[in-house]
Amino acid sequence: MRDIAVFSGSAHPELAAEVCAHLGVPLSPTRVSRFANDCLEVQLQANCRERDVFLIQPLVTPVQENLVELLLMCDAARGASASRVTVVMSHYAYARSDKKDAPRISIGGRLVADLLVASGADRVLALTLHSPQVHGFFSVPVDHLHALRELAEHFRGYDLSNTTVVSPDLGNAKEAAAFARLLGAKVAAGAKQRFADDRVSISSVIGDVADRDVIVLDDEIAKGSTVVELLDRLRELGARSIRVACTHGLFAAGALKRLSDQPDVLEIVCTNTVPIPAEQRTDKLTVLSIAPALAEAMRRIHNGESVSALFDAP
């Protein structure tokens, strides 16, 4: 893979290094500096001319800093005559801003997509976008991966004969159903109503959870208010055991500790799409690596092979 160049921003260099190890290519250095007036400057410190350039940068806290850094990386690669610039965005934070559900609000998911394309991105490799329509916000090709196979492989180590996969809301029910099929399990979903970013109500659970082993599946866990609310309903309905799984473990505002402190939560499983500081981790947390899947997708993009075939293989 001589003509490939991989760079990482400041957001998650550990993931970038692991991806490069699987690809068998070096992680090219990036220099990020700040002017006296607080403006950022980015220099890609390896040759990009006529090379297939991949920029690995999830949009995680501080989101705005990491976003501007990514935009500058795209601009630097384009200005350095890269043959193609692919943004590898393992977490797209602005995907949650995907609709106009109140007067005079911005749709950040579409705006940031436009900014990435304007800065020089020719292609985007994303992982578990918050909602399917975000894929259409980009005017360049998007390869949209998911982590269901990695999560399913982990849970196959348990006895799944009495298991129900529960989605916290109906919007995530399709993904939960696909996950349940991978495990040969039943599926259920919560009836959720959101009042604020951290205030939700789940009035009931549609499906069979009484005296069953439950796996709560969500795309991301930020403050954890939805999962905590769902746990109350599952207890009332007599769930036998509870495990929590998600792709993006953001765990803001002490969410990981709050979930770990729930005595009936046996395990919390997420992937390493976003960095989780060592001091926040608990004994109940299991972090799965998504680097092999990202590396294989990048290899297929570089070689002009099918990325969707990744999900067709057994």
mmCIF file of C-alpha atoms in Angstrom:
data_model
loop_
_atom_site.group_PDB
_atom_site.id
_atom_site.type_symbol
_atom_site.label_atom_id
_atom_site.label_comp_id
_atom_site.label_asym_id
_atom_site.label_seq_id
_atom_site.Cartn_x
_atom_site.Cartn_y
_atom_site.Cartn_z
ATOM 1 C CA MET A 1 0.000 0.000 0.000
ATOM 2 C CA ARG A 2 2.753 2.368 -1.079
ATOM 3 C CA ASP A 3 0.468 5.169 -2.275
ATOM 4 C CA ILE A 4 -1.532 5.551 0.916
ATOM 5 C CA ALA A 5 -0.882 8.218 3.561
ATOM 6 C CA VAL A 6 -2.667 8.195 6.928
ATOM 7 C CA PHE A 7 -2.718 11.187 9.267
ATOM 8 C CA SER A 8 -4.335 11.645 12.659
ATOM 9 C CA GLY A 9 -5.672 14.740 14.334
ATOM 10 C CA SER A 10 -5.498 15.347 18.086
ATOM 11 C CA ALA A 11 -8.848 13.731 18.897
ATOM 12 C CA HIS A 12 -7.929 10.015 19.014
ATOM 13 C CA PRO A 13 -4.336 9.245 17.958
ATOM 14 C CA GLU A 14 -4.462 5.836 19.707
ATOM 15 C CA LEU A 15 -7.182 4.636 17.320
ATOM 16 C CA ALA A 16 -5.241 5.972 14.326
ATOM 17 C CA ALA A 17 -2.094 4.136 15.430
ATOM 18 C CA GLU A 18 -4.039 0.880 15.835
ATOM 19 C CA VAL A 19 -5.637 1.283 12.388
ATOM 20 C CA CYS A 20 -2.207 1.832 10.813
ATOM 21 C CA ALA A 21 -0.862 -1.256 12.565
ATOM 22 C CA HIS A 22 -3.611 -3.334 10.946
ATOM 23 C CA LEU A 23 -2.992 -1.701 7.559
ATOM 24 C CA GLY A 24 0.749 -2.184 7.799
ATOM 25 C CA VAL A 25 1.499 1.455 7.003
ATOM 26 C CA PRO A 26 3.142 4.158 9.142
ATOM 27 C CA LEU A 27 1.057 6.851 10.818
ATOM 28 C CA SER A 28 2.338 10.046 9.201
ATOM 29 C CA PRO A 29 3.032 12.930 11.611
ATOM 30 C CA THR A 30 0.821 15.991 11.926
ATOM 31 C CA ARG A 31 1.865 19.265 13.534
ATOM 32 C CA VAL A 32 -0.855 21.370 15.144
ATOM 33 C CA SER A 33 0.139 24.797 16.441
ATOM 34 C CA ARG A 34 -1.673 27.869 17.685
ATOM 35 C CA PHE A 35 -1.006 31.478 16.760
ATOM 36 C CA ALA A 36 -0.926 34.266 19.346
ATOM 37 C CA ASN A 37 -4.458 35.230 18.302
ATOM 38 C CA ASP A 38 -5.674 31.667 19.191
ATOM 39 C CA CYS A 39 -6.062 30.526 15.552
ATOM 40 C CA LEU A 40 -5.022 26.966 14.740
ATOM 41 C CA GLU A 41 -2.513 25.985 12.077
ATOM 42 C CA VAL A 42 -2.053 22.424 10.787
ATOM 43 C CA GLN A 43 0.874 20.975 8.853
ATOM 44 C CA LEU A 44 0.838 17.448 7.414
ATOM 45 C CA GLN A 45 4.454 16.392 7.777
ATOM 46 C CA ALA A 46 4.640 13.768 5.031
ATOM 47 C CA ASN A 47 4.343 13.824 1.258
ATOM 48 C CA CYS A 48 0.735 13.887 -0.001
ATOM 49 C CA ARG A 49 1.278 14.562 -3.723
ATOM 50 C CA GLU A 50 -0.838 12.176 -5.822
ATOM 51 C CA ARG A 51 -1.355 9.928 -2.792
ATOM 52 C CA ASP A 52 -4.546 8.482 -1.332
ATOM 53 C CA VAL A 53 -4.794 10.453 1.918
ATOM 54 C CA PHE A 54 -6.856 9.327 4.931
ATOM 55 C CA LEU A 55 -7.475 11.729 7.827
ATOM 56 C CA ILE A 56 -8.594 10.036 11.070
ATOM 57 C CA GLN A 57 -10.434 12.395 13.406
ATOM 58 C CA PRO A 58 -13.618 11.690 15.406
ATOM 59 C CA LEU A 59 -15.572 14.743 16.502
ATOM 60 C CA VAL A 60 -15.282 14.396 20.261
ATOM 61 C CA THR A 61 -14.804 16.858 23.119
ATOM 62 C CA PRO A 62 -13.687 19.561 22.524
ATOM 63 C CA VAL A 63 -15.824 19.122 19.394
ATOM 64 C CA GLN A 64 -15.347 22.584 17.906
ATOM 65 C CA GLU A 65 -11.545 22.464 18.283
ATOM 66 C CA ASN A 66 -11.373 19.026 16.705
ATOM 67 C CA LEU A 67 -13.713 20.055 13.900
ATOM 68 C CA VAL A 68 -11.623 23.087 12.925
ATOM 69 C CA GLU A 69 -8.491 20.964 13.128
ATOM 70 C CA LEU A 70 -10.077 18.452 10.745
ATOM 71 C CA LEU A 71 -11.125 21.194 8.318
ATOM 72 C CA LEU A 72 -7.569 22.521 8.279
ATOM 73 C CA MET A 73 -6.200 19.016 7.722
ATOM 74 C CA CYS A 74 -8.492 18.603 4.692
ATOM 75 C CA ASP A 75 -7.386 21.967 3.325
ATOM 76 C CA ALA A 76 -3.714 21.104 3.860
ATOM 77 C CA ALA A 77 -4.090 17.764 2.050
ATOM 78 C CA ARG A 78 -5.913 19.357 -0.875
ATOM 79 C CA GLY A 79 -3.290 22.114 -1.090
ATOM 80 C CA ALA A 80 -0.569 19.444 -1.081
ATOM 81 C CA SER A 81 -2.033 17.872 -4.267
ATOM 82 C CA ALA A 82 -3.434 14.708 -2.684
ATOM 83 C CA SER A 83 -5.111 12.534 -5.313
ATOM 84 C CA ARG A 84 -8.028 11.892 -2.939
ATOM 85 C CA VAL A 85 -8.846 12.963 0.633
ATOM 86 C CA THR A 86 -10.940 10.589 2.754
ATOM 87 C CA VAL A 87 -12.136 11.726 6.178
ATOM 88 C CA VAL A 88 -12.319 8.791 8.597
ATOM 89 C CA MET A 89 -14.793 10.023 11.186
ATOM 90 C CA SER A 90 -15.427 7.256 13.703
ATOM 91 C CA HIS A 91 -17.846 9.547 15.543
ATOM 92 C CA TYR A 92 -19.808 12.405 13.935
ATOM 93 C CA ALA A 93 -21.082 14.448 16.898
ATOM 94 C CA TYR A 94 -23.184 16.808 14.775
ATOM 95 C CA ALA A 95 -25.219 13.887 13.432
ATOM 96 C CA ARG A 96 -27.634 14.489 16.327
ATOM 97 C CA SER A 97 -28.538 17.847 14.774
ATOM 98 C CA ASP A 98 -30.391 16.215 11.886
ATOM 99 C CA LYS A 99 -33.819 17.848 11.726
ATOM 100 C CA LYS A 100 -35.701 21.059 12.357
ATOM 101 C CA ASP A 101 -37.921 20.106 15.281
ATOM 102 C CA ALA A 102 -38.365 23.657 16.619
ATOM 103 C CA PRO A 103 -38.579 27.107 15.013
ATOM 104 C CA ARG A 104 -35.405 28.976 13.991
ATOM 105 C CA ILE A 105 -32.866 26.268 14.835
ATOM 106 C CA SER A 106 -29.874 25.210 12.780
ATOM 107 C CA ILE A 107 -29.361 21.780 11.246
ATOM 108 C CA GLY A 108 -25.746 21.335 12.251
ATOM 109 C CA GLY A 109 -25.362 17.876 10.724
ATOM 110 C CA ARG A 110 -25.885 19.228 7.200
ATOM 111 C CA LEU A 111 -23.873 22.422 7.751
ATOM 112 C CA VAL A 112 -20.783 20.586 9.050
ATOM 113 C CA ALA A 113 -21.056 18.112 6.167
ATOM 114 C CA ASP A 114 -20.967 21.062 3.739
ATOM 115 C CA LEU A 115 -17.944 22.498 5.562
ATOM 116 C CA LEU A 116 -16.025 19.223 5.275
ATOM 117 C CA VAL A 117 -16.688 19.008 1.547
ATOM 118 C CA ALA A 118 -15.802 22.680 1.029
ATOM 119 C CA SER A 119 -12.511 22.161 2.894
ATOM 120 C CA GLY A 120 -11.430 19.401 0.528
ATOM 121 C CA ALA A 121 -12.939 16.064 1.627
ATOM 122 C CA ASP A 122 -13.575 13.812 -1.382
ATOM 123 C CA ARG A 123 -15.006 10.925 0.617
ATOM 124 C CA VAL A 124 -16.175 10.158 4.162
ATOM 125 C CA LEU A 125 -15.864 6.925 6.121
ATOM 126 C CA ALA A 126 -18.285 7.110 9.062
ATOM 127 C CA LEU A 127 -19.367 4.701 11.768
ATOM 128 C CA THR A 128 -22.887 4.365 13.211
ATOM 129 C CA LEU A 129 -24.361 7.753 12.361
ATOM 130 C CA HIS A 130 -27.095 8.843 14.767
ATOM 131 C CA SER A 131 -29.770 8.571 12.094
ATOM 132 C CA PRO A 132 -29.776 7.219 8.504
ATOM 133 C CA GLN A 133 -30.713 10.532 6.860
ATOM 134 C CA VAL A 134 -27.382 12.096 7.933
ATOM 135 C CA HIS A 135 -25.751 9.968 5.224
ATOM 136 C CA GLY A 136 -27.583 12.134 2.676
ATOM 137 C CA PHE A 137 -26.244 15.410 4.105
ATOM 138 C CA PHE A 138 -22.909 14.815 2.360
ATOM 139 C CA SER A 139 -22.504 15.664 -1.317
ATOM 140 C CA VAL A 140 -19.557 13.251 -1.602
ATOM 141 C CA PRO A 141 -19.583 9.432 -1.268
ATOM 142 C CA VAL A 142 -20.063 8.135 2.284
ATOM 143 C CA ASP A 143 -19.182 4.627 3.460
ATOM 144 C CA HIS A 144 -21.267 4.014 6.552
ATOM 145 C CA LEU A 145 -20.028 1.202 8.810
ATOM 146 C CA HIS A 146 -21.594 -0.211 11.959
ATOM 147 C CA ALA A 147 -20.208 -2.099 14.942
ATOM 148 C CA LEU A 148 -22.970 -4.702 15.327
ATOM 149 C CA ARG A 149 -20.713 -7.558 14.226
ATOM 150 C CA GLU A 150 -18.060 -6.680 16.815
ATOM 151 C CA LEU A 151 -20.664 -6.330 19.561
ATOM 152 C CA ALA A 152 -22.373 -9.576 18.551
ATOM 153 C CA GLU A 153 -19.077 -11.479 18.575
ATOM 154 C CA HIS A 154 -18.550 -10.376 22.181
ATOM 155 C CA PHE A 155 -22.020 -11.372 23.376
ATOM 156 C CA ARG A 156 -21.875 -14.784 21.692
ATOM 157 C CA GLY A 157 -19.643 -15.751 24.598
ATOM 158 C CA TYR A 158 -22.736 -15.792 26.843
ATOM 159 C CA ASP A 159 -25.740 -18.109 27.024
ATOM 160 C CA LEU A 160 -28.231 -16.351 24.734
ATOM 161 C CA SER A 161 -31.075 -18.868 24.969
ATOM 162 C CA ASN A 162 -33.193 -16.509 27.101
ATOM 163 C CA THR A 163 -32.041 -13.129 25.746
ATOM 164 C CA THR A 164 -33.945 -10.068 24.558
ATOM 165 C CA VAL A 165 -32.261 -7.104 22.869
ATOM 166 C CA VAL A 166 -33.962 -3.880 23.960
ATOM 167 C CA SER A 167 -33.775 -0.587 22.071
ATOM 168 C CA PRO A 168 -34.323 2.472 24.313
ATOM 169 C CA ASP A 169 -36.616 4.000 21.672
ATOM 170 C CA LEU A 170 -38.457 3.128 18.475
ATOM 171 C CA GLY A 171 -35.982 5.133 16.375
ATOM 172 C CA ASN A 172 -33.213 2.653 17.181
ATOM 173 C CA ALA A 173 -35.472 -0.406 16.932
ATOM 174 C CA LYS A 174 -34.334 -1.355 13.408
ATOM 175 C CA GLU A 175 -30.694 -1.534 14.518
ATOM 176 C CA ALA A 176 -31.715 -3.499 17.625
ATOM 177 C CA ALA A 177 -33.663 -5.948 15.453
ATOM 178 C CA ALA A 178 -30.620 -6.470 13.218
ATOM 179 C CA PHE A 179 -28.472 -7.062 16.310
ATOM 180 C CA ALA A 180 -31.027 -9.506 17.714
ATOM 181 C CA ARG A 181 -30.946 -11.479 14.436
ATOM 182 C CA LEU A 182 -27.155 -11.779 14.725
ATOM 183 C CA LEU A 183 -27.588 -13.228 18.221
ATOM 184 C CA GLY A 184 -30.696 -15.304 17.551
ATOM 185 C CA ALA A 185 -32.485 -13.342 20.268
ATOM 186 C CA LYS A 186 -35.847 -11.602 20.691
ATOM 187 C CA VAL A 187 -36.201 -7.833 20.355
ATOM 188 C CA ALA A 188 -38.103 -5.170 22.305
ATOM 189 C CA ALA A 189 -38.206 -1.366 22.344
ATOM 190 C CA GLY A 190 -39.003 1.425 24.767
ATOM 191 C CA ALA A 191 -41.654 4.059 24.104
ATOM 192 C CA LYS A 192 -39.576 7.178 24.722
ATOM 193 C CA GLN A 193 -40.441 10.856 24.847
ATOM 194 C CA ARG A 194 -37.633 13.426 25.125
ATOM 195 C CA PHE A 195 -38.284 16.732 26.923
ATOM 196 C CA ALA A 196 -34.707 18.053 27.026
ATOM 197 C CA ASP A 197 -31.167 16.896 26.272
ATOM 198 C CA ASP A 198 -30.960 15.181 29.672
ATOM 199 C CA ARG A 199 -34.649 14.619 30.489
ATOM 200 C CA VAL A 200 -36.569 11.730 28.955
ATOM 201 C CA SER A 201 -39.557 9.577 29.819
ATOM 202 C CA ILE A 202 -40.034 5.924 28.843
ATOM 203 C CA SER A 203 -43.631 5.029 29.552
ATOM 204 C CA SER A 204 -43.488 1.349 28.571
ATOM 205 C CA VAL A 205 -41.461 -1.373 26.879
ATOM 206 C CA ILE A 206 -42.942 -3.069 23.832
ATOM 207 C CA GLY A 207 -41.876 -6.710 23.840
ATOM 208 C CA ASP A 208 -41.128 -9.577 26.226
ATOM 209 C CA VAL A 209 -38.523 -8.835 28.922
ATOM 210 C CA ALA A 210 -40.009 -10.495 32.016
ATOM 211 C CA ASP A 211 -37.572 -13.007 33.556
ATOM 212 C CA ARG A 212 -35.244 -12.627 30.553
ATOM 213 C CA ASP A 213 -31.584 -11.659 30.108
ATOM 214 C CA VAL A 214 -31.652 -8.189 28.572
ATOM 215 C CA ILE A 215 -29.071 -6.464 26.386
ATOM 216 C CA VAL A 216 -29.843 -2.741 26.087
ATOM 217 C CA LEU A 217 -28.504 -1.524 22.733
ATOM 218 C CA ASP A 218 -28.068 2.148 21.778
ATOM 219 C CA ASP A 219 -25.954 3.916 19.173
ATOM 220 C CA GLU A 220 -24.315 6.191 21.740
ATOM 221 C CA ILE A 221 -24.435 6.913 25.459
ATOM 222 C CA ALA A 222 -23.735 10.521 26.424
ATOM 223 C CA LYS A 223 -25.258 11.497 29.769
ATOM 224 C CA GLY A 224 -26.953 8.119 30.108
ATOM 225 C CA SER A 225 -30.346 9.561 31.092
ATOM 226 C CA THR A 226 -32.209 7.417 28.551
ATOM 227 C CA VAL A 227 -30.565 4.187 29.702
ATOM 228 C CA VAL A 228 -31.159 4.984 33.390
ATOM 229 C CA GLU A 229 -34.828 5.657 32.667
ATOM 230 C CA LEU A 230 -35.092 2.391 30.714
ATOM 231 C CA LEU A 231 -33.504 0.454 33.586
ATOM 232 C CA ASP A 232 -36.360 1.553 35.849
ATOM 233 C CA ARG A 233 -38.920 0.119 33.399
ATOM 234 C CA LEU A 234 -36.955 -3.127 33.000
ATOM 235 C CA ARG A 235 -36.845 -3.593 36.775
ATOM 236 C CA GLU A 236 -40.592 -3.030 37.024
ATOM 237 C CA LEU A 237 -41.148 -5.633 34.293
ATOM 238 C CA GLY A 238 -38.944 -8.207 36.026
ATOM 239 C CA ALA A 239 -35.888 -8.505 33.779
ATOM 240 C CA ARG A 240 -33.558 -11.253 35.049
ATOM 241 C CA SER A 241 -30.215 -9.652 34.132
ATOM 242 C CA ILE A 242 -29.163 -6.482 32.313
ATOM 243 C CA ARG A 243 -26.174 -5.657 30.126
ATOM 244 C CA VAL A 244 -25.711 -2.366 28.267
ATOM 245 C CA ALA A 245 -24.086 -2.026 24.838
ATOM 246 C CA CYS A 246 -23.402 0.907 22.521
ATOM 247 C CA THR A 247 -21.081 1.892 19.683
ATOM 248 C CA HIS A 248 -20.031 5.330 20.928
ATOM 249 C CA GLY A 249 -19.241 5.438 24.654
ATOM 250 C CA LEU A 250 -19.166 9.216 25.168
ATOM 251 C CA PHE A 251 -20.015 8.909 28.890
ATOM 252 C CA ALA A 252 -20.347 12.630 29.620
ATOM 253 C CA ALA A 253 -21.049 14.150 33.033
ATOM 254 C CA GLY A 254 -20.181 11.012 35.021
ATOM 255 C CA ALA A 255 -22.504 8.743 33.017
ATOM 256 C CA LEU A 256 -20.176 5.743 33.155
ATOM 257 C CA LYS A 257 -19.961 5.791 36.946
ATOM 258 C CA ARG A 258 -23.703 6.346 37.226
ATOM 259 C CA LEU A 259 -24.401 3.285 35.071
ATOM 260 C CA SER A 260 -21.722 1.180 36.776
ATOM 261 C CA ASP A 261 -23.258 1.982 40.166
ATOM 262 C CA GLN A 262 -26.536 0.336 39.100
ATOM 263 C CA PRO A 263 -26.323 -3.011 40.948
ATOM 264 C CA ASP A 264 -28.291 -4.979 38.341
ATOM 265 C CA VAL A 265 -26.141 -3.799 35.391
ATOM 266 C CA LEU A 266 -23.664 -6.645 34.939
ATOM 267 C CA GLU A 267 -21.612 -5.157 32.098
ATOM 268 C CA ILE A 268 -21.258 -2.053 29.898
ATOM 269 C CA VAL A 269 -19.836 -2.714 26.422
ATOM 270 C CA CYS A 270 -18.744 -0.101 23.875
ATOM 271 C CA THR A 271 -16.180 0.284 21.090
ATOM 272 C CA ASN A 272 -13.145 2.542 20.890
ATOM 273 C CA THR A 273 -14.622 4.950 18.324
ATOM 274 C CA VAL A 274 -14.027 7.685 20.901
ATOM 275 C CA PRO A 275 -11.300 7.871 23.581
ATOM 276 C CA ILE A 276 -12.294 6.865 27.116
ATOM 277 C CA PRO A 277 -9.845 8.195 29.733
ATOM 278 C CA ALA A 278 -8.334 5.511 31.952
ATOM 279 C CA GLU A 279 -9.390 7.355 35.109
ATOM 280 C CA GLN A 280 -13.071 7.134 34.077
ATOM 281 C CA ARG A 281 -13.091 3.399 33.366
ATOM 282 C CA THR A 282 -14.732 0.951 35.766
ATOM 283 C CA ASP A 283 -14.553 -2.801 36.309
ATOM 284 C CA LYS A 284 -17.875 -3.236 34.497
ATOM 285 C CA LEU A 285 -16.662 -1.568 31.279
ATOM 286 C CA THR A 286 -15.538 -3.626 28.265
ATOM 287 C CA VAL A 287 -14.092 -1.725 25.278
ATOM 288 C CA LEU A 288 -13.975 -3.503 21.922
ATOM 289 C CA SER A 289 -11.662 -2.392 19.122
ATOM 290 C CA ILE A 290 -13.174 -1.127 15.887
ATOM 291 C CA ALA A 291 -9.724 -0.587 14.334
ATOM 292 C CA PRO A 292 -9.681 -3.848 12.297
ATOM 293 C CA ALA A 293 -13.003 -2.948 10.614
ATOM 294 C CA LEU A 294 -11.872 0.615 9.864
ATOM 295 C CA ALA A 295 -8.545 -0.630 8.501
ATOM 296 C CA GLU A 296 -10.229 -3.170 6.223
ATOM 297 C CA ALA A 297 -12.686 -0.532 4.959
ATOM 298 C CA MET A 298 -9.807 1.857 4.228
ATOM 299 C CA ARG A 299 -7.936 -0.904 2.390
ATOM 300 C CA ARG A 300 -11.011 -1.640 0.273
ATOM 301 C CA ILE A 301 -11.574 2.051 -0.490
ATOM 302 C CA HIS A 302 -7.947 2.392 -1.563
ATOM 303 C CA ASN A 303 -8.126 -0.710 -3.788
ATOM 304 C CA GLY A 304 -11.541 0.136 -5.261
ATOM 305 C CA GLU A 305 -13.247 -2.874 -3.675
ATOM 306 C CA SER A 306 -16.718 -3.174 -2.179
ATOM 307 C CA VAL A 307 -17.072 -1.883 1.377
ATOM 308 C CA SER A 308 -20.651 -3.142 1.766
ATOM 309 C CA ALA A 309 -19.302 -6.679 1.231
ATOM 310 C CA LEU A 310 -17.821 -6.374 4.737
ATOM 311 C CA PHE A 311 -21.333 -6.896 6.101
ATOM 312 C CA ASP A 312 -22.293 -9.688 3.686
ATOM 313 C CA ALA A 313 -19.496 -12.029 4.809
ATOM 314 C CA PRO A 314 -20.389 -14.597 7.506
#
